[in-house]
Tab-separated table of C-alpha atoms and ligand atoms in Angstrom:
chain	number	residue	atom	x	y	z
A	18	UNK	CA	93.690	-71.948	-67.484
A	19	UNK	CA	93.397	-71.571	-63.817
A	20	UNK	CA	91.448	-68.582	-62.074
A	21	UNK	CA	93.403	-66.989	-59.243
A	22	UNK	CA	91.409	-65.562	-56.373
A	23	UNK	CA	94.319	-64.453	-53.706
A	24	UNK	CA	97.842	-63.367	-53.811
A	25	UNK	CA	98.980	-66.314	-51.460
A	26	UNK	CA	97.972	-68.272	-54.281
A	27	UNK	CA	99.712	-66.379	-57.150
A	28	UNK	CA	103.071	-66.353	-55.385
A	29	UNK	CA	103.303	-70.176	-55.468
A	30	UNK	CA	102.761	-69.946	-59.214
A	31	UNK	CA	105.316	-67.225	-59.808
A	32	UNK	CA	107.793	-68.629	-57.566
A	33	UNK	CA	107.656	-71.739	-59.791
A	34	UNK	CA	107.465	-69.541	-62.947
A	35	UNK	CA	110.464	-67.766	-62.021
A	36	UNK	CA	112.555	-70.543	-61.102
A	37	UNK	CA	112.051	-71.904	-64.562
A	38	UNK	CA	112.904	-68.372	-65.935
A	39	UNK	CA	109.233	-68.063	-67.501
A	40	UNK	CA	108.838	-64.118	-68.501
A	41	UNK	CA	105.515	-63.144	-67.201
A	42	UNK	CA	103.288	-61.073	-69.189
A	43	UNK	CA	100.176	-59.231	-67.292
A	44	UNK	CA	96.920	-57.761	-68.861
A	45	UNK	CA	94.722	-55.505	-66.665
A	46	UNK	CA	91.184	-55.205	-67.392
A	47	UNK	CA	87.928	-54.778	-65.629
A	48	UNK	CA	86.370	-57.313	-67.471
A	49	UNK	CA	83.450	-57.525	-69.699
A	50	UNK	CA	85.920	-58.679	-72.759
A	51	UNK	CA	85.483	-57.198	-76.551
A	52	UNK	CA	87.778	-58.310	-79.306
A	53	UNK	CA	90.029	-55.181	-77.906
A	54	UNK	CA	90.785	-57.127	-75.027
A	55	UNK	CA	92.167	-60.164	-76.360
A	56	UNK	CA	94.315	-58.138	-79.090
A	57	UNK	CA	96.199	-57.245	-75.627
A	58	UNK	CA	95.966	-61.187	-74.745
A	59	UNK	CA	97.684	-62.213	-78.191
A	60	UNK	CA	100.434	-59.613	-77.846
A	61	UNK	CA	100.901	-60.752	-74.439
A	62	UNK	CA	100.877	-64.475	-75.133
A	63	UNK	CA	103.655	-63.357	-78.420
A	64	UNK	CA	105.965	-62.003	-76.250
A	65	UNK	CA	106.067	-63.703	-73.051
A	66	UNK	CA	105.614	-67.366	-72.065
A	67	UNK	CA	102.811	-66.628	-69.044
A	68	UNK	CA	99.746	-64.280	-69.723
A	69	UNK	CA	98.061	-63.224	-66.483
A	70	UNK	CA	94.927	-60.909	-67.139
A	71	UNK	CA	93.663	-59.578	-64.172
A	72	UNK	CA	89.879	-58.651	-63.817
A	73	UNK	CA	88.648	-55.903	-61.085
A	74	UNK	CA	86.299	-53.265	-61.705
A	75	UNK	CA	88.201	-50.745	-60.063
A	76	UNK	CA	85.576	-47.930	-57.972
A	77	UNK	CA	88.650	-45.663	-57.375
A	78	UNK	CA	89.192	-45.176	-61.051
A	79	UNK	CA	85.190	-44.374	-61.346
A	80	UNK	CA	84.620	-40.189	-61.052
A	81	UNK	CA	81.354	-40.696	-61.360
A	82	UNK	CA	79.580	-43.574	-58.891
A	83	UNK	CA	76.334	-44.376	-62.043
A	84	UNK	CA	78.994	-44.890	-64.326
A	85	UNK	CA	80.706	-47.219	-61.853
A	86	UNK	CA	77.107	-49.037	-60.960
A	87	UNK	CA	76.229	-49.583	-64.494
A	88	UNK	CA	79.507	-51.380	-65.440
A	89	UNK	CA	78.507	-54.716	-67.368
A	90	UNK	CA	80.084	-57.566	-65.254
A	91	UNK	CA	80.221	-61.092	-67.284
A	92	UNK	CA	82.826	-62.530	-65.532
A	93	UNK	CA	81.574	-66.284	-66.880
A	94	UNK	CA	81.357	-65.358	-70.455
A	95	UNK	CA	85.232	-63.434	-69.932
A	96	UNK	CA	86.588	-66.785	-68.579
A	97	UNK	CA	85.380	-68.927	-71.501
A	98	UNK	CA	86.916	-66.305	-74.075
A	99	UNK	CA	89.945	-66.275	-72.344
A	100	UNK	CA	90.189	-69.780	-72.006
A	101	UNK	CA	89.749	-70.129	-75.871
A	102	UNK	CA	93.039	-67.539	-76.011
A	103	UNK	CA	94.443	-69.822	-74.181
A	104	UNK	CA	95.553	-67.478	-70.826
A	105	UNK	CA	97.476	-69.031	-68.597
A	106	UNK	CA	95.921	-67.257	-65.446
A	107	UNK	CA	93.248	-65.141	-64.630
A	108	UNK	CA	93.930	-62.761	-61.806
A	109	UNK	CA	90.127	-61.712	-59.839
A	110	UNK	CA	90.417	-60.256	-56.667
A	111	UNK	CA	87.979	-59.126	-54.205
A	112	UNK	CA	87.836	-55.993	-53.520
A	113	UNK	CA	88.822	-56.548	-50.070
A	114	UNK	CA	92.286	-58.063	-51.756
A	115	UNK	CA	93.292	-54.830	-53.317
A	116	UNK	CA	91.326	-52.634	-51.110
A	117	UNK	CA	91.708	-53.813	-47.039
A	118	UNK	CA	90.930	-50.476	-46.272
A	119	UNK	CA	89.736	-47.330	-48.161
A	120	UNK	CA	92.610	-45.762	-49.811
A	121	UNK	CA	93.523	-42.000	-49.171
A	122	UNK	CA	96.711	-42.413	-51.389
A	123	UNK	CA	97.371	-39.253	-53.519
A	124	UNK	CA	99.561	-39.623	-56.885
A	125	UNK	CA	100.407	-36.943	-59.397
A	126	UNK	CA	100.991	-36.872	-62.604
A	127	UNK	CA	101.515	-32.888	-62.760
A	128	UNK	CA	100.448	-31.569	-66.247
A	129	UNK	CA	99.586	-35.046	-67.577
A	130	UNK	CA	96.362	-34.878	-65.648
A	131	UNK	CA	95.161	-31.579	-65.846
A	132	UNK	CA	94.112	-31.842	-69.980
A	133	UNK	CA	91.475	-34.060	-71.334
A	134	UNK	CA	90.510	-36.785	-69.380
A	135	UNK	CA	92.321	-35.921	-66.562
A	136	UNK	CA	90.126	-32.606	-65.963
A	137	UNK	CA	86.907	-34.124	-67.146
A	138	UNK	CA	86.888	-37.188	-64.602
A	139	UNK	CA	88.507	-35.943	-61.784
A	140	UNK	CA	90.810	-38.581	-59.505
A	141	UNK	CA	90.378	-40.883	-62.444
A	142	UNK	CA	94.129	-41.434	-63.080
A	143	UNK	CA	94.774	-41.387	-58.974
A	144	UNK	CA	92.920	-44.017	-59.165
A	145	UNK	CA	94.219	-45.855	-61.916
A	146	UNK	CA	97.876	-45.123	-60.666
A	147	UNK	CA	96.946	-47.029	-57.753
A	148	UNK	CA	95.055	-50.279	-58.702
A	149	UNK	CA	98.325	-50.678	-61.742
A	150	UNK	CA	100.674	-50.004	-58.928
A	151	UNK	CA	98.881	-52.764	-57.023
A	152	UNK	CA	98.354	-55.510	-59.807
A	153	UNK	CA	102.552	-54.141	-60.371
A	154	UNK	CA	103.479	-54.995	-56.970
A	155	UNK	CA	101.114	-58.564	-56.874
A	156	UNK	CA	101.501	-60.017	-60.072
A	157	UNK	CA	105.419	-58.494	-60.555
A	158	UNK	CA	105.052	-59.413	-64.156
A	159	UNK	CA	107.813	-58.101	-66.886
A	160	UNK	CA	105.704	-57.000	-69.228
A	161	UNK	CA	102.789	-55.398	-69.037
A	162	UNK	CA	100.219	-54.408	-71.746
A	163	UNK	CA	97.721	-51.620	-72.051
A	164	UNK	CA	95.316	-50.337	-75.392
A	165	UNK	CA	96.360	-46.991	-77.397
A	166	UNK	CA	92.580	-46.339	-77.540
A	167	UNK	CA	93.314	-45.321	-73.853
A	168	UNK	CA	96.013	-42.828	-74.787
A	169	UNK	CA	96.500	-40.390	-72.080
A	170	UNK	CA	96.209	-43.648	-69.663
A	171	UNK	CA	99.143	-44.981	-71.486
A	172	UNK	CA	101.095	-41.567	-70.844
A	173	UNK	CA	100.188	-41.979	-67.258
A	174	UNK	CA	101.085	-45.438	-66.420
A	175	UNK	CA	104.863	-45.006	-68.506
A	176	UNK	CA	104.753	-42.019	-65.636
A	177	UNK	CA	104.284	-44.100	-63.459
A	178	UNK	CA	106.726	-46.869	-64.115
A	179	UNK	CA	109.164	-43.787	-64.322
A	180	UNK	CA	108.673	-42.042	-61.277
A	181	UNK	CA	108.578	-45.411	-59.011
A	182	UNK	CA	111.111	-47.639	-60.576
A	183	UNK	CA	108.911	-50.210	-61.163
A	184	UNK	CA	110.655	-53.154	-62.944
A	185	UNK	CA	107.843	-53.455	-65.754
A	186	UNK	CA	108.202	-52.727	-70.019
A	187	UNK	CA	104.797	-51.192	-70.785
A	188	UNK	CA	103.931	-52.350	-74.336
A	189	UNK	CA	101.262	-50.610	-76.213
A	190	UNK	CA	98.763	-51.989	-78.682
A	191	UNK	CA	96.981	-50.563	-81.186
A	192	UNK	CA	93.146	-49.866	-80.945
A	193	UNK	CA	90.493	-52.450	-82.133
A	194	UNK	CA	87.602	-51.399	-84.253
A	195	UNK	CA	84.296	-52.621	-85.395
A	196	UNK	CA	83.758	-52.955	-89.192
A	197	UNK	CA	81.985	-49.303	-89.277
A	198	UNK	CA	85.465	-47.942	-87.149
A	199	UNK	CA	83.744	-47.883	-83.490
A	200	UNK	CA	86.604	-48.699	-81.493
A	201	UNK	CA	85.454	-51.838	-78.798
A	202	UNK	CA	84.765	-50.426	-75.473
A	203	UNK	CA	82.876	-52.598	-72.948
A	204	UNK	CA	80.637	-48.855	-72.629
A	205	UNK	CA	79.685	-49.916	-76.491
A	206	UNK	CA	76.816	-52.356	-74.818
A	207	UNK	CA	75.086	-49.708	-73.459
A	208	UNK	CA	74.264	-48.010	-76.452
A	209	UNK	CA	70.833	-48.336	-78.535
A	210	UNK	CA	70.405	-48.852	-81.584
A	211	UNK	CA	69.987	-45.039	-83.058
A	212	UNK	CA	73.079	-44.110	-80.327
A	213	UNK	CA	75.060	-46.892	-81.489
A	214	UNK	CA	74.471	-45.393	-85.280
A	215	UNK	CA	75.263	-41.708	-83.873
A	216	UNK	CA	78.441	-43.191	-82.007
A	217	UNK	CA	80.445	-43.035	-85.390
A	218	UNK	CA	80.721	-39.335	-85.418
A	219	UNK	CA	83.708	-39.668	-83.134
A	220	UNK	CA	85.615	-42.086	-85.991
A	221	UNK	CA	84.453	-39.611	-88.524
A	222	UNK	CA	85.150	-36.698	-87.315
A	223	UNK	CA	89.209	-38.335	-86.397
A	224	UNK	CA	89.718	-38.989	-89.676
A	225	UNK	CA	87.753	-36.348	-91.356
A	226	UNK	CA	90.254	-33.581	-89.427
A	227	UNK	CA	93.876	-35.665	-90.309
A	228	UNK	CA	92.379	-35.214	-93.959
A	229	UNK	CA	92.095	-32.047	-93.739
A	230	UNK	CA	95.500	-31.166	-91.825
A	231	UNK	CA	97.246	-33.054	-94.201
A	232	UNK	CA	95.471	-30.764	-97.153
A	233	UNK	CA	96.986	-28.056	-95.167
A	234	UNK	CA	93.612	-26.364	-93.058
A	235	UNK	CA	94.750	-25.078	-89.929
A	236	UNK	CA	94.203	-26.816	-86.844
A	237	UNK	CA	91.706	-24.007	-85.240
A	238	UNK	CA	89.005	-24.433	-88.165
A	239	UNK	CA	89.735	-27.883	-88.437
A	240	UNK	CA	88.581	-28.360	-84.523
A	241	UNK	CA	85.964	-25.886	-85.154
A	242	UNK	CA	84.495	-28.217	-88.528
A	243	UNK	CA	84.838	-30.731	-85.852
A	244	UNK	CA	82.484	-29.270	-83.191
A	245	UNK	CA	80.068	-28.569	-85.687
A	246	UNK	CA	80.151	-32.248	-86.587
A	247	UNK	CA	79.113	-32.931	-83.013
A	248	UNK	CA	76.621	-29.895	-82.714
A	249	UNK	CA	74.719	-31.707	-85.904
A	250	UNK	CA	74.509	-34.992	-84.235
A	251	UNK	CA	71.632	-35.860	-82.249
A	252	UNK	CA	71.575	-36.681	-78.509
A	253	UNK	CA	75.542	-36.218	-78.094
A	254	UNK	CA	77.454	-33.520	-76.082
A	255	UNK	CA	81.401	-33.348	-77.037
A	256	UNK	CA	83.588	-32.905	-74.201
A	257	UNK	CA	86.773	-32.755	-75.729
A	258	UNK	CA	88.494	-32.804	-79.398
A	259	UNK	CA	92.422	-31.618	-79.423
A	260	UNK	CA	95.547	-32.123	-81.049
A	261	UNK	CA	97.863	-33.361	-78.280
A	262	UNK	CA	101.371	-34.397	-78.145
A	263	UNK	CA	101.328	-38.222	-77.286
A	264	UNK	CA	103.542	-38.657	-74.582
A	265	UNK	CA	103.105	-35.236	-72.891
A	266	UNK	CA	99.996	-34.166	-73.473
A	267	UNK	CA	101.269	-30.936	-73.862
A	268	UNK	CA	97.668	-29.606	-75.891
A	269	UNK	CA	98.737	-28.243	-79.300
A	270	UNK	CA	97.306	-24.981	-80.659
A	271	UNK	CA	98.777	-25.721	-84.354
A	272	UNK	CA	99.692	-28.859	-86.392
A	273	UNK	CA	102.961	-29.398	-87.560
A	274	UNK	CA	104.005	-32.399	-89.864
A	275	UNK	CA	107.483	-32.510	-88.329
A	276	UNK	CA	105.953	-33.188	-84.092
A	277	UNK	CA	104.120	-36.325	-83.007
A	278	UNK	CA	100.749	-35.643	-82.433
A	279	UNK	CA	97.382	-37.640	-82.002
A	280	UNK	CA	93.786	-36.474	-81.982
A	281	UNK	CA	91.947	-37.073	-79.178
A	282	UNK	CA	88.082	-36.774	-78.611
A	283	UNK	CA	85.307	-37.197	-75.564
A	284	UNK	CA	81.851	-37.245	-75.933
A	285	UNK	CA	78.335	-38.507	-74.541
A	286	UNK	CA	75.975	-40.378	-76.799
A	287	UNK	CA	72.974	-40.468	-74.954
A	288	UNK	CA	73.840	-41.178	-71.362
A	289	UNK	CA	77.163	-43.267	-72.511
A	290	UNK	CA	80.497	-41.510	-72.292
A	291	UNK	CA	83.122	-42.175	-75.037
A	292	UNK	CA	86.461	-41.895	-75.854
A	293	UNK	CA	89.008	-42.553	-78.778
A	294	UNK	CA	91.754	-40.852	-80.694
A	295	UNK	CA	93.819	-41.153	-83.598
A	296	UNK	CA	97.459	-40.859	-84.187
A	297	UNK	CA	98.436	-38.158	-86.934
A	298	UNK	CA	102.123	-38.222	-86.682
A	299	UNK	CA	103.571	-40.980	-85.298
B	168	AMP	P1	89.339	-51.670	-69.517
B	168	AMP	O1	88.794	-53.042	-69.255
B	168	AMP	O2	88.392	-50.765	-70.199
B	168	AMP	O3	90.016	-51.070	-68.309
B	168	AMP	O4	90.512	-51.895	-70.575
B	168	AMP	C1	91.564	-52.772	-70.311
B	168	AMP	C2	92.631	-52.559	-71.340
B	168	AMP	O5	92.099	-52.819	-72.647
B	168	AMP	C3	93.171	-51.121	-71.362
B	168	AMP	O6	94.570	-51.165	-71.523
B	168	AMP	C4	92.486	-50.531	-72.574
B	168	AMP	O7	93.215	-49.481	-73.166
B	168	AMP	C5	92.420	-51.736	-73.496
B	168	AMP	N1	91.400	-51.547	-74.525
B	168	AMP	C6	90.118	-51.165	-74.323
B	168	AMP	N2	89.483	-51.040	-75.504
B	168	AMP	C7	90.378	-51.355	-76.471
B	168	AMP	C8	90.337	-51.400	-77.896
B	168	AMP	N3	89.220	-51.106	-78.577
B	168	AMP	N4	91.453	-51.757	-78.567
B	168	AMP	C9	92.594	-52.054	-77.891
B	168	AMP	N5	92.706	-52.031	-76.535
B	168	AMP	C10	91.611	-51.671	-75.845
């Protein structure tokens, strides 16, 4: 595994890699690696013969500048798991690389961003439009690969790749969970013991409401069952729980067996933000 610092440096290796007809798969992360993580590594390494997983806490993407300061960096212990994956190359640039000067770029994503986490962390997906664009345009990989438990990101970046042509399949991969059903997050660390026991109301409450639209409640009491869940648990403020269409977004006001639709939910345990969702129809 070799660690890639500049992009002078990673167009010797793709220029090689191409001219050998090696498909190039790329992983973006910010780091601090969970189990989640390398599920995207092993599709990645499946489906292409080059994994490049890029590490860079992005501040653009960051709404809110605590939540940016207090994000765990263990950039030694990431290298040693992804050298046991066995990653081909590990992308870390400075933030000088991707950011030469301070950005003023504007992208829009129209409806997509102005539900859920789009209108609860403000210039989030600008900013995530524009570091993928980047590590797109860098790295040029064919395939890229990106976690359903960051569903409306998905919908954003296939938006993307749509409205700029970029030469990219965007493969999705399911969401990893601890045994208790607390999907990985690198946000999980931050929680204390009692939080990190209160945390499973969001898993709960998911599958709790697909129960209970598939015994035929209707969606309004079942998101209002929901709430109450979250009103009962100590030290947690919901955001956010609504039946969406997946690749839209489009924020449903009923349930019906015959759409694609996914739950999706935001809350704050203690100081720590968190988000999942769960797919009803697929
Ligand atoms: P992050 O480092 O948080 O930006 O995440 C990097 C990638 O890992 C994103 O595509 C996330 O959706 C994905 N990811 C994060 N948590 C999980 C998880 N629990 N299961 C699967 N993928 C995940």
């Amino acid at each position: 595994m070799e660690v890639i610092y500049t992009p002078k440096a990673w167009n010797q290796i793709w220029k090689s890699a191409l001219h050998v007809n090696k498909k190039i798969g790329l992983v973006p992360t910010m780091g601090a690696l969970h189990l989640g993580h390398l599920d995207l590594v092993k599709a990645s390494k499946k489906a292409t013969d080059l994994t490049v997983v890029s590490i860079f806490v992005n501040p653009t993407q960051f709404n809110d500048p605590n939540d940016f300061q207090a994000y765990p960096k263990t950039l030694d212990d990431d290298l040693l798991k992804l050298k046991e994956e066995g990653v081909n190359y590990v992308f870390v640039p400075s933030t000088d690389t991707i950011y030469p000067e301070p950005t003023s770029m504007q992208l829009d994503f129209g409806a997509l961003e102005k539900v859920l986490e789009g209108a609860n962390r403000p210039g989030h997906f600008n900013g995530v439009g524009i570091i993928v664009s980047k590590l797109f345009n860098l790295i040029r990989p064919h395939q890229a690969f990106f976690g359903q438990k960051d569903l409306q990101q998905v919908a954003v970046i296939k938006r993307l790749v749509s409205d700029l042509n970029f030469q990219v399949d965007i493969k999705t991969v399911p969401t990893r969970r601890e045994e208790d059903g607390l999907a990985f997050s690198s946000r999980n660390v931050r929680l204390n013991p009692s939080d990190r026991k209160i945390s499973l109301v969001l898993y709960q409450s998911l599958n709790s409401a697909k129960e209970e639209l598939f015994a035929g409640e209707s969606w309004l009491n079942v998101q209002k069952k929901a709430q109450h869940n979250f009103e009962a648990s100590p030290n947690t403020t919901m955001e956010y729980f609504e039946l969406v269409n997946p690749s839209t977004f489009e924020v449903l006001q009923s349930f019906d067996p015959k759409n694609q639709s996914s739950i999706c939910v935001a809350a704050k345990i203690g100081d720590v933000r968190l988000i999942d969702n769960l797919s009803i129809v697929d």
